Amino acid sequence: MLRRAPSRLSRIWVPTGGIASSGGEDGHSKLIRAGFLRQSYPGMFNMLPLGRRVQEKTENLVERHMEESLAASRVSLSTVSSEALWSKSGRLESVASELFRFSDRKGVPYLLSPTHEEEITTLVARTVKSYKELPLRLYQITRKYRDEFRPRHGLLRGREFMMKDLYTFDASLESAMETYQQVGHSYSNIFREMRLPVLAAKASSGDMGGDLSHEYLLPTPLGEDRVASCNSCDYIVNEEVADTVAVTEVHTGTPVGVWRGINKDRSKLVNVWFPRETLEQTSGEVREYTEADVNISVLKSIMPDLDAGVEDVLPLWEASVAGATRGEITLMNIVDGRLPASVMDSLQAGTSEAAIWPLDGHAPPSWLSSIFHSQSGADGNRLNLLRIRTGDKCPRCTAGTLQVEKALELGHTFHLGTRYSNPLEATISAPIQSDLPKNAPGQSTSTSPIQMGCHGIGISRIIGAVAEHLADDKGLNWPVAIAPYSCVIIPGRGVNDEMALEVYRNLWGQEADYFDPVIDDRVKSLPWKLTDADLVGYPVIVVLGRAWLSTKTAEVQCRRLGIKELVNEVDLPQRISELHRLL
């Protein structure tokens, strides 16, 4: 067996230099400049040695929790799936626009899997037949593909990405709920080990299916989600499923704003009328609102086929009007409950100063059908069409207020129930409830669909998110758990290789978690190496300079903790271990 050689940066391809820093540089740009990755195509990236080390450590950490905490077995499923299978599950058309699709030489249609519910369910359906074989927990860490319309933010929204998928199979709903709780506990431990302040928030299941899901969200200004958390109770939710507080105050005399949307087949235009500002009677706070404050999730509950991704609806609506005949297009008006009834009355009577018809150069057809949605919801309360804000009252407790912040999804857990096991015929036989003991002679059995769950963690997303979340103006800042190297030893002028190796060996004997040192023995100046070490984001930097030559004293730097101190040779291993425990 080969003895492990000391890690040296001279033996690793780290293409730093040659890429200038730009003003307002984000974490992704730092990943490129520090030599972690390079873009190959839009939304696709080649991981270079430093990036691969971060990815591998992230995968290993997740793998350990999957196997040790959840007793899950690792599998590796094919990247290719068939369109026929996705049609059978009923999901093909709803996600077709995001799929990479192709046909083989015989014309059989296939796709590159963005997720593997269909494949894993089919595999289990062919193999597992009895309740005695459950619970079963299978996971994989593999590449996924999604044909994003607009890839952005580097690894945060790509077209090719690494993901961990855990699929769980249980014989009963009660067992499935126990599994769901165990997975949630494991996820919290994973992100805690990475030292990331992730929030577990109740979320929408979307196209995945099922009626229970939680997102694991990292608060960051780059986030595409908004998460609300109470400062008094454990209420944490994605804005999409947040309970809206009932509107209790009607505001007269306030300017009226309008947000316009369109449905997916372009046959219906919706005008959403809302107050531009409100004066809260209890607090005296004046709140201003814009089109960005309209709650899309509430609108989708009223108009399920709303195409929320369209920013400028008027050209699409004008094209629909131009070729429409009677009954083909509709105009809908929805009025927020904070506005007085007189606003709805004036809109219906056509006396409103605001324009119901948005096209100045195109008069509305005389036969156009207009719908005016009630200002009250199904529960009888006045419609609340505006997004929740920081400072709103918590809908669960009476004492708390909400903090609302942007956040980035790093993981998502779903209880799927029988969403896939029913159409894909993943069933088990189990004894029918009776007074007879299980397996007794004459015991009747029945067949039932397996209760399923799927639980994802974005490996690529974690790398991109950590880069954005912890980077500063000097460079990246990795948690020790996933850093490419947890500590870099930088010898200065006059410090020979044997001296650096001696420090390396002394540190290597420590039992600190994640300890993984490297020597920067490249033929570069000390200032260049220090600048590069900051850019790469090593958690701890050990500088062997003049003080090492005279008194065996090293300079220890930890930018994240604001530490720069001199430590003698005897105390150095212990101090490095202490810093690792803090990072």
XYZ file of C-alpha atoms in Angstrom:
583
model
C 0.000 0.000 0.000
C 1.288 3.458 -0.922
C 1.899 5.757 2.012
C -0.141 8.943 1.852
C 2.029 11.809 0.672
C 1.650 15.284 2.177
C -0.835 17.426 0.271
C 0.912 20.125 -1.764
C -0.618 22.837 -3.935
C 2.261 22.391 -6.390
C 0.841 18.953 -7.236
C -2.719 20.213 -7.840
C -4.064 22.110 -10.830
C -5.364 25.397 -9.403
C -5.717 27.860 -12.302
C -5.803 31.110 -10.327
C -4.664 34.409 -11.753
C -5.478 35.923 -15.131
C -9.053 36.826 -14.210
C -9.418 40.313 -12.811
C -11.735 41.114 -9.930
C -14.767 43.177 -10.860
C -16.709 45.664 -8.787
C -19.493 44.077 -6.760
C -18.099 40.603 -7.427
C -20.502 37.857 -6.311
C -19.677 34.451 -4.857
C -19.951 32.690 -8.215
C -17.412 35.031 -9.792
C -15.059 34.298 -6.892
C -15.470 30.556 -7.493
C -14.304 31.095 -11.068
C -11.459 33.450 -10.184
C -10.208 31.155 -7.394
C -10.050 28.180 -9.765
C -12.959 26.050 -8.459
C -14.900 25.763 -11.710
C -15.350 26.975 -15.271
C -18.496 27.309 -17.337
C -18.797 24.869 -20.230
C -22.221 25.895 -21.579
C -25.031 28.115 -20.234
C -26.047 26.656 -16.888
C -23.403 23.906 -17.045
C -20.009 23.864 -15.326
C -16.795 21.868 -15.214
C -15.636 21.263 -11.648
C -11.877 21.756 -11.280
C -9.815 20.023 -8.548
C -10.641 22.488 -5.744
C -14.332 22.469 -6.687
C -14.337 18.704 -6.905
C -12.916 18.462 -3.374
C -15.712 20.673 -2.022
C -18.310 18.649 -3.912
C -16.845 15.346 -2.700
C -16.761 16.470 0.934
C -20.352 17.693 0.703
C -21.422 14.371 -0.790
C -19.543 12.397 1.878
C -21.133 14.388 4.701
C -24.628 13.844 3.298
C -23.879 10.171 2.602
C -22.819 9.614 6.223
C -26.094 11.014 7.559
C -28.157 9.011 5.073
C -26.531 5.718 6.045
C -25.800 6.198 9.741
C -28.921 8.136 10.770
C -31.509 6.711 8.368
C -30.086 3.299 7.414
C -30.558 4.193 3.761
C -28.912 2.168 0.995
C -27.191 3.915 -1.880
C -28.202 3.125 -5.455
C -27.308 4.601 -8.820
C -30.168 4.979 -11.273
C -29.871 5.653 -14.984
C -29.858 9.295 -16.037
C -32.078 8.330 -18.976
C -35.792 7.754 -18.437
C -38.590 7.083 -20.902
C -41.354 9.494 -21.813
C -43.775 6.565 -21.671
C -43.040 6.105 -17.977
C -43.548 9.791 -17.244
C -46.815 9.717 -19.189
C -47.936 6.778 -17.089
C -47.297 8.726 -13.884
C -49.252 11.658 -15.332
C -46.387 14.120 -14.981
C -44.938 14.442 -18.478
C -47.016 17.346 -19.796
C -46.875 19.453 -16.638
C -43.048 19.587 -16.697
C -42.441 19.105 -20.445
C -41.014 22.590 -20.965
C -38.158 21.897 -18.514
C -37.116 18.506 -19.904
C -34.167 17.602 -22.121
C -35.897 15.223 -24.561
C -34.517 13.024 -27.323
C -35.306 9.871 -29.324
C -33.176 6.840 -30.059
C -32.551 5.503 -33.578
C -35.844 3.601 -33.427
C -37.777 6.752 -32.607
C -38.468 5.818 -28.981
C -38.746 9.047 -26.923
C -36.543 9.422 -23.851
C -35.531 12.228 -21.503
C -32.702 13.198 -19.153
C -34.119 12.852 -15.662
C -34.566 16.022 -13.599
C -35.711 13.700 -10.797
C -36.245 9.953 -10.385
C -39.626 9.259 -8.770
C -40.869 7.303 -11.785
C -37.733 5.172 -12.104
C -37.341 4.326 -8.408
C -41.036 3.518 -8.035
C -40.894 1.171 -11.022
C -37.786 -0.526 -9.624
C -39.406 -1.081 -6.222
C -42.709 -2.177 -7.794
C -40.899 -4.975 -9.615
C -39.001 -6.084 -6.529
C -40.885 -5.445 -3.274
C -44.100 -7.423 -2.781
C -44.690 -7.798 0.960
C -45.089 -5.436 3.906
C -42.292 -7.447 5.570
C -39.797 -5.831 3.163
C -40.662 -2.353 4.408
C -39.677 0.220 5.477
C -37.187 0.700 2.661
C -34.958 3.739 2.205
C -32.946 4.205 -0.983
C -30.847 7.189 -1.988
C -28.509 8.318 -4.732
C -26.197 11.249 -5.402
C -26.150 11.921 -9.104
C -26.348 14.456 -11.924
C -29.746 15.869 -12.813
C -30.845 17.874 -15.831
C -33.408 20.641 -16.222
C -33.746 22.808 -19.309
C -33.978 26.106 -17.441
C -35.374 28.911 -19.578
C -32.938 31.395 -18.012
C -30.018 29.809 -16.125
C -28.597 32.294 -13.613
C -26.490 32.759 -10.504
C -24.046 30.027 -11.489
C -24.563 26.831 -9.503
C -27.744 28.187 -7.913
C -29.896 27.863 -11.028
C -28.198 25.577 -13.531
C -29.260 23.136 -16.217
C -26.977 20.339 -14.997
C -26.527 19.844 -11.251
C -25.650 17.340 -8.540
C -28.399 16.237 -6.174
C -28.974 13.779 -3.399
C -32.360 12.035 -3.632
C -33.696 9.874 -0.827
C -36.783 7.784 -1.593
C -38.683 6.196 1.277
C -41.226 3.371 1.142
C -43.539 2.475 4.048
C -46.382 0.052 4.580
C -48.697 2.507 6.360
C -49.370 6.212 6.669
C -48.329 6.130 10.321
C -44.967 4.586 9.426
C -44.505 7.087 6.585
C -45.062 9.988 8.990
C -42.441 8.584 11.368
C -40.017 8.325 8.455
C -40.792 11.901 7.405
C -39.954 13.180 10.894
C -36.711 11.183 10.981
C -35.631 12.600 7.635
C -36.381 16.133 8.827
C -34.249 15.582 11.919
C -31.404 14.240 9.761
C -31.607 17.242 7.414
C -31.374 19.656 10.335
C -28.258 17.831 11.536
C -26.673 17.975 8.070
C -26.995 21.734 7.803
C -26.009 22.210 11.440
C -22.802 20.297 10.748
C -22.115 22.646 7.845
C -22.704 25.608 10.200
C -25.420 27.000 7.916
C -28.400 28.854 9.504
C -30.984 26.920 7.515
C -34.703 27.280 8.313
C -37.102 24.337 7.903
C -40.251 25.899 6.464
C -43.608 24.418 5.549
C -43.886 24.590 1.762
C -45.947 23.827 -1.317
C -45.543 20.419 -2.963
C -45.988 21.848 -6.481
C -45.712 19.413 -9.387
C -44.019 16.797 -7.201
C -47.322 15.762 -5.631
C -48.443 14.949 -2.117
C -49.873 17.266 0.503
C -46.997 17.661 2.983
C -43.584 19.161 2.333
C -40.879 21.277 3.949
C -38.156 23.370 2.382
C -34.761 23.874 3.976
C -33.974 27.508 3.263
C -30.831 29.589 3.698
C -31.661 33.285 4.194
C -29.810 35.303 1.536
C -30.610 38.345 -0.638
C -30.106 36.134 -3.726
C -32.936 33.813 -2.667
C -35.884 33.233 -4.968
C -38.184 32.208 -2.131
C -39.517 34.301 0.727
C -39.753 32.727 4.158
C -41.741 34.038 7.121
C -40.814 33.176 10.698
C -42.420 34.232 13.972
C -40.341 35.776 16.757
C -42.532 34.166 19.415
C -43.567 30.672 18.252
C -42.259 27.991 15.860
C -44.272 29.233 12.870
C -41.933 29.065 9.821
C -43.428 28.896 6.319
C -42.660 29.619 2.714
C -44.678 32.647 1.676
C -46.541 30.501 -0.881
C -48.363 28.613 1.865
C -48.404 31.265 4.589
C -51.722 31.761 6.338
C -52.958 35.200 5.378
C -54.157 37.394 8.191
C -57.777 38.435 7.760
C -58.301 42.000 6.546
C -59.996 43.971 9.317
C -59.523 47.560 8.179
C -61.009 49.253 5.097
C -59.020 52.224 3.812
C -60.916 55.021 2.104
C -59.326 57.764 0.074
C -56.219 55.772 -0.705
C -54.726 55.751 -4.229
C -55.624 52.577 -6.125
C -53.020 50.515 -7.972
C -53.472 47.748 -10.525
C -51.401 44.644 -11.321
C -52.181 42.806 -14.553
C -51.675 39.138 -15.318
C -52.628 36.633 -17.989
C -53.452 32.940 -18.044
C -51.435 30.273 -19.813
C -53.578 30.016 -22.952
C -53.766 33.853 -23.152
C -57.587 33.871 -23.111
C -58.038 35.716 -19.817
C -56.581 38.988 -18.551
C -56.807 39.682 -14.829
C -56.718 43.124 -13.212
C -55.808 43.037 -9.530
C -56.797 46.234 -7.714
C -55.008 47.102 -4.476
C -54.353 50.129 -2.221
C -51.169 52.064 -2.975
C -50.879 52.937 0.695
C -52.610 52.181 3.981
C -52.683 53.785 7.413
C -52.757 51.118 10.111
C -55.214 52.314 12.749
C -53.636 50.423 15.639
C -50.008 51.365 15.019
C -50.295 54.539 12.966
C -47.885 53.038 10.416
C -48.197 54.204 6.819
C -47.495 51.350 4.428
C -46.817 51.798 0.731
C -47.492 49.057 -1.817
C -46.415 48.413 -5.410
C -47.169 45.748 -7.999
C -44.381 43.638 -6.459
C -46.457 43.309 -3.270
C -49.291 41.401 -4.970
C -49.463 37.850 -3.600
C -49.191 35.516 -6.599
C -50.027 32.433 -4.522
C -53.396 33.870 -3.504
C -54.123 34.815 -7.119
C -53.346 31.269 -8.263
C -55.915 29.948 -5.788
C -58.487 32.118 -7.606
C -57.085 31.685 -11.119
C -55.163 28.353 -11.174
C -53.920 28.751 -14.755
C -52.307 32.147 -14.115
C -48.947 32.413 -15.915
C -46.987 34.186 -13.193
C -43.738 34.128 -15.160
C -44.880 36.773 -17.671
C -43.574 40.242 -16.787
C -45.227 42.258 -19.581
C -48.656 40.832 -20.357
C -49.977 43.583 -22.634
C -48.328 42.437 -25.920
C -49.663 38.922 -25.342
C -53.140 40.216 -24.539
C -53.153 42.507 -27.569
C -52.329 39.540 -29.807
C -55.141 37.499 -28.245
C -57.667 40.297 -28.713
C -56.715 40.818 -32.359
C -57.811 37.362 -33.455
C -60.555 36.642 -30.911
C -64.235 36.044 -31.491
C -67.143 36.126 -29.042
C -66.580 33.973 -25.968
C -62.881 33.356 -26.586
C -61.444 35.990 -24.251
C -62.430 37.194 -20.784
C -61.507 40.113 -18.543
C -61.376 39.422 -14.785
C -61.211 42.004 -11.999
C -60.211 41.153 -8.423
C -60.307 43.815 -5.699
C -58.347 43.651 -2.453
C -60.463 43.643 0.693
C -58.734 46.740 2.079
C -60.405 48.864 -0.584
C -63.946 50.071 0.036
C -66.899 48.576 -1.829
C -67.190 51.826 -3.789
C -64.091 50.842 -5.767
C -65.777 47.658 -6.985
C -68.998 49.587 -7.697
C -67.205 52.165 -9.848
C -65.334 49.469 -11.767
C -68.572 47.632 -12.538
C -70.365 50.857 -13.496
C -67.494 51.998 -15.722
C -67.141 55.254 -13.791
C -63.743 54.475 -12.272
C -60.854 56.783 -13.113
C -58.661 53.713 -13.364
C -58.577 51.895 -16.700
C -60.093 48.401 -16.701
C -59.164 48.067 -20.373
C -55.373 48.396 -20.670
C -54.905 48.879 -24.427
C -54.998 52.535 -25.434
C -54.869 51.967 -29.180
C -57.322 49.088 -29.276
C -60.925 49.490 -28.114
C -62.460 46.547 -26.238
C -64.833 44.351 -28.263
C -68.488 45.130 -27.554
C -69.128 41.473 -26.727
C -66.234 41.183 -24.224
C -67.168 39.284 -21.077
C -66.044 40.923 -17.816
C -65.934 39.074 -14.502
C -65.847 40.872 -11.147
C -64.643 38.583 -8.402
C -66.170 38.966 -4.955
C -64.137 40.929 -2.399
C -64.800 38.088 0.051
C -63.080 34.725 0.022
C -64.607 31.267 0.518
C -64.246 31.712 4.285
C -66.312 34.893 4.238
C -63.350 37.122 5.078
C -62.351 40.049 2.901
C -59.723 39.127 0.287
C -56.111 39.758 1.250
C -54.237 40.020 -2.040
C -50.991 41.498 -0.682
C -47.885 39.658 0.419
C -47.035 39.314 4.070
C -44.434 41.718 5.418
C -41.991 41.945 8.268
C -43.936 43.242 11.231
C -47.238 41.539 10.329
C -48.992 39.704 13.125
C -48.321 35.973 13.356
C -51.421 34.032 12.219
C -50.693 31.217 14.694
C -49.978 32.966 18.001
C -51.253 36.227 19.439
C -47.962 37.557 20.767
C -45.596 37.251 17.800
C -44.788 39.240 14.710
C -43.331 37.937 11.469
C -39.923 38.433 9.924
C -40.022 37.973 6.154
C -36.772 37.503 4.236
C -35.513 36.156 0.942
C -34.095 32.664 1.128
C -32.518 30.023 -1.075
C -33.784 26.440 -1.119
C -31.050 23.894 -0.328
C -33.261 20.896 0.403
C -36.879 19.790 0.159
C -38.752 16.901 1.772
C -42.054 15.579 0.411
C -44.562 13.075 1.718
C -45.879 11.694 -1.577
C -48.388 9.225 -0.212
C -49.602 7.116 -3.136
C -49.063 9.801 -5.804
C -46.640 7.521 -7.732
C -47.247 4.096 -6.237
C -50.867 4.096 -7.487
C -50.293 4.806 -11.207
C -47.054 2.809 -11.300
C -48.548 -0.135 -9.397
C -46.104 -0.300 -6.498
C -48.164 -2.393 -4.108
C -47.648 -4.761 -1.191
C -49.687 -7.525 0.369
C -50.462 -7.302 4.073
C -52.767 -9.143 6.499
C -56.278 -7.776 6.897
C -56.989 -6.562 10.418
C -58.570 -9.388 12.434
C -58.374 -11.147 15.783
C -55.992 -13.726 14.334
C -52.257 -13.191 14.888
C -50.180 -12.271 11.846
C -49.159 -15.260 9.679
C -51.732 -17.470 11.402
C -53.332 -20.153 9.191
C -56.374 -18.758 7.434
C -55.196 -15.161 7.714
C -56.589 -13.100 4.822
C -54.390 -10.592 3.019
C -55.076 -7.502 0.944
C -53.083 -5.473 -1.538
C -52.426 -1.778 -0.976
C -50.224 0.902 -2.565
C -46.947 1.751 -0.838
C -46.699 5.032 1.057
C -43.818 7.026 -0.437
C -41.662 10.029 0.326
C -38.930 11.805 -1.606
C -36.321 14.025 -0.038
C -33.757 16.052 -1.971
C -30.637 18.040 -1.147
C -28.956 20.157 -3.819
C -25.233 19.379 -3.642
C -24.357 21.934 -6.329
C -26.671 24.452 -4.717
C -24.964 24.092 -1.350
C -21.609 24.930 -2.963
C -23.035 27.996 -4.706
C -25.015 29.065 -1.648
C -22.056 28.814 0.742
C -19.952 30.831 -1.696
C -22.569 33.594 -1.729
C -23.447 33.447 1.957
C -19.951 33.531 3.480
C -17.837 35.396 0.919
C -16.487 38.851 1.726
C -14.515 41.434 -0.230
C -11.307 39.377 0.077
C -12.653 36.055 -1.123
C -14.529 32.880 -0.282
C -14.982 31.517 3.247
C -15.640 27.783 3.605
C -16.931 25.928 6.670
C -14.299 23.359 7.676
C -16.772 20.521 6.996
C -16.702 21.124 3.225
C -13.605 23.294 2.660
C -11.264 22.098 -0.116
C -8.561 22.075 2.585
C -9.267 23.093 6.164
C -5.843 24.665 6.742
C -3.110 25.957 4.465
C 0.537 26.176 5.578
C 2.388 28.974 3.809
C 6.190 29.039 4.171
C 7.841 32.419 3.694
C 11.313 33.345 2.499
C 14.004 31.340 4.232
C 11.622 28.616 5.495
C 12.646 25.452 3.691
C 10.496 22.525 2.673
C 11.570 20.350 5.602
C 10.415 22.992 8.085
C 6.999 23.175 6.402
C 6.755 19.378 6.413
C 7.548 19.291 10.122
C 4.611 21.620 10.850
C 2.389 19.591 8.522
C 3.212 16.320 10.325
C 2.701 17.850 13.770
C -0.701 19.192 12.759
C -1.715 15.988 10.988
C -1.589 14.083 14.263
C -4.465 16.131 15.722
C -7.924 14.629 16.141
C -9.863 17.717 15.067
C -12.913 16.956 12.923
C -12.452 17.571 9.198
C -8.748 18.361 9.618
C -7.205 18.378 6.155
C -4.044 20.542 5.755
C -2.167 21.457 2.598
C 1.237 23.088 2.019
C 1.430 25.969 -0.441
C 4.864 25.170 -1.875
C 4.332 26.922 -5.199
C 7.077 29.189 -6.477
C 5.285 32.427 -5.690
C 5.926 35.356 -3.360
C 4.510 35.351 0.169
C 2.134 38.307 -0.504
C 0.781 36.521 -3.599
C 0.182 33.323 -1.620
C -1.591 35.182 1.185
C -3.875 36.983 -1.267
C -4.607 33.689 -3.028
C -5.320 31.925 0.288
C -7.892 34.603 1.148
C -9.505 34.263 -2.274
C -9.716 30.448 -2.064
C -11.200 30.737 1.428
C -9.205 28.270 3.535
C -10.727 28.396 7.039
C -7.291 28.645 8.726
C -4.004 30.029 7.386
C -0.673 29.226 9.070
C 2.141 31.545 7.986
C 5.747 30.479 8.615
C 7.681 33.731 8.352
C 10.624 35.404 10.054
C 9.241 34.660 13.533
C 9.326 30.960 12.714
C 13.004 31.136 11.819
C 13.935 32.979 15.020
C 11.517 31.718 17.714
C 9.490 28.880 16.119
C 6.397 31.095 16.209
C 3.771 30.942 13.442
C 1.170 33.531 12.493
C -2.308 31.978 12.564
C -5.049 33.721 10.591
C -8.777 33.055 10.538
C -10.588 35.748 8.577
C -14.048 34.490 9.424
C -13.415 34.825 13.166
C -11.311 37.975 12.820
C -8.219 36.262 14.246
C -4.594 37.045 13.453
C -2.225 35.917 16.218
C 1.232 34.512 16.908
C 1.320 30.937 18.242
C 4.432 29.037 19.269
C 5.317 25.615 17.924
C 4.208 23.738 21.046
C 0.736 25.315 21.206
C 0.120 25.358 17.449
C -1.616 21.945 17.068
C -4.019 22.622 19.941
C -4.853 26.117 18.683
C -5.563 24.837 15.177
C -7.858 22.171 16.669
C -9.720 24.819 18.678
C -10.309 26.928 15.586
C -11.582 23.928 13.653
C -14.207 23.295 16.311
C -15.440 26.884 15.911
C -15.667 26.735 12.123
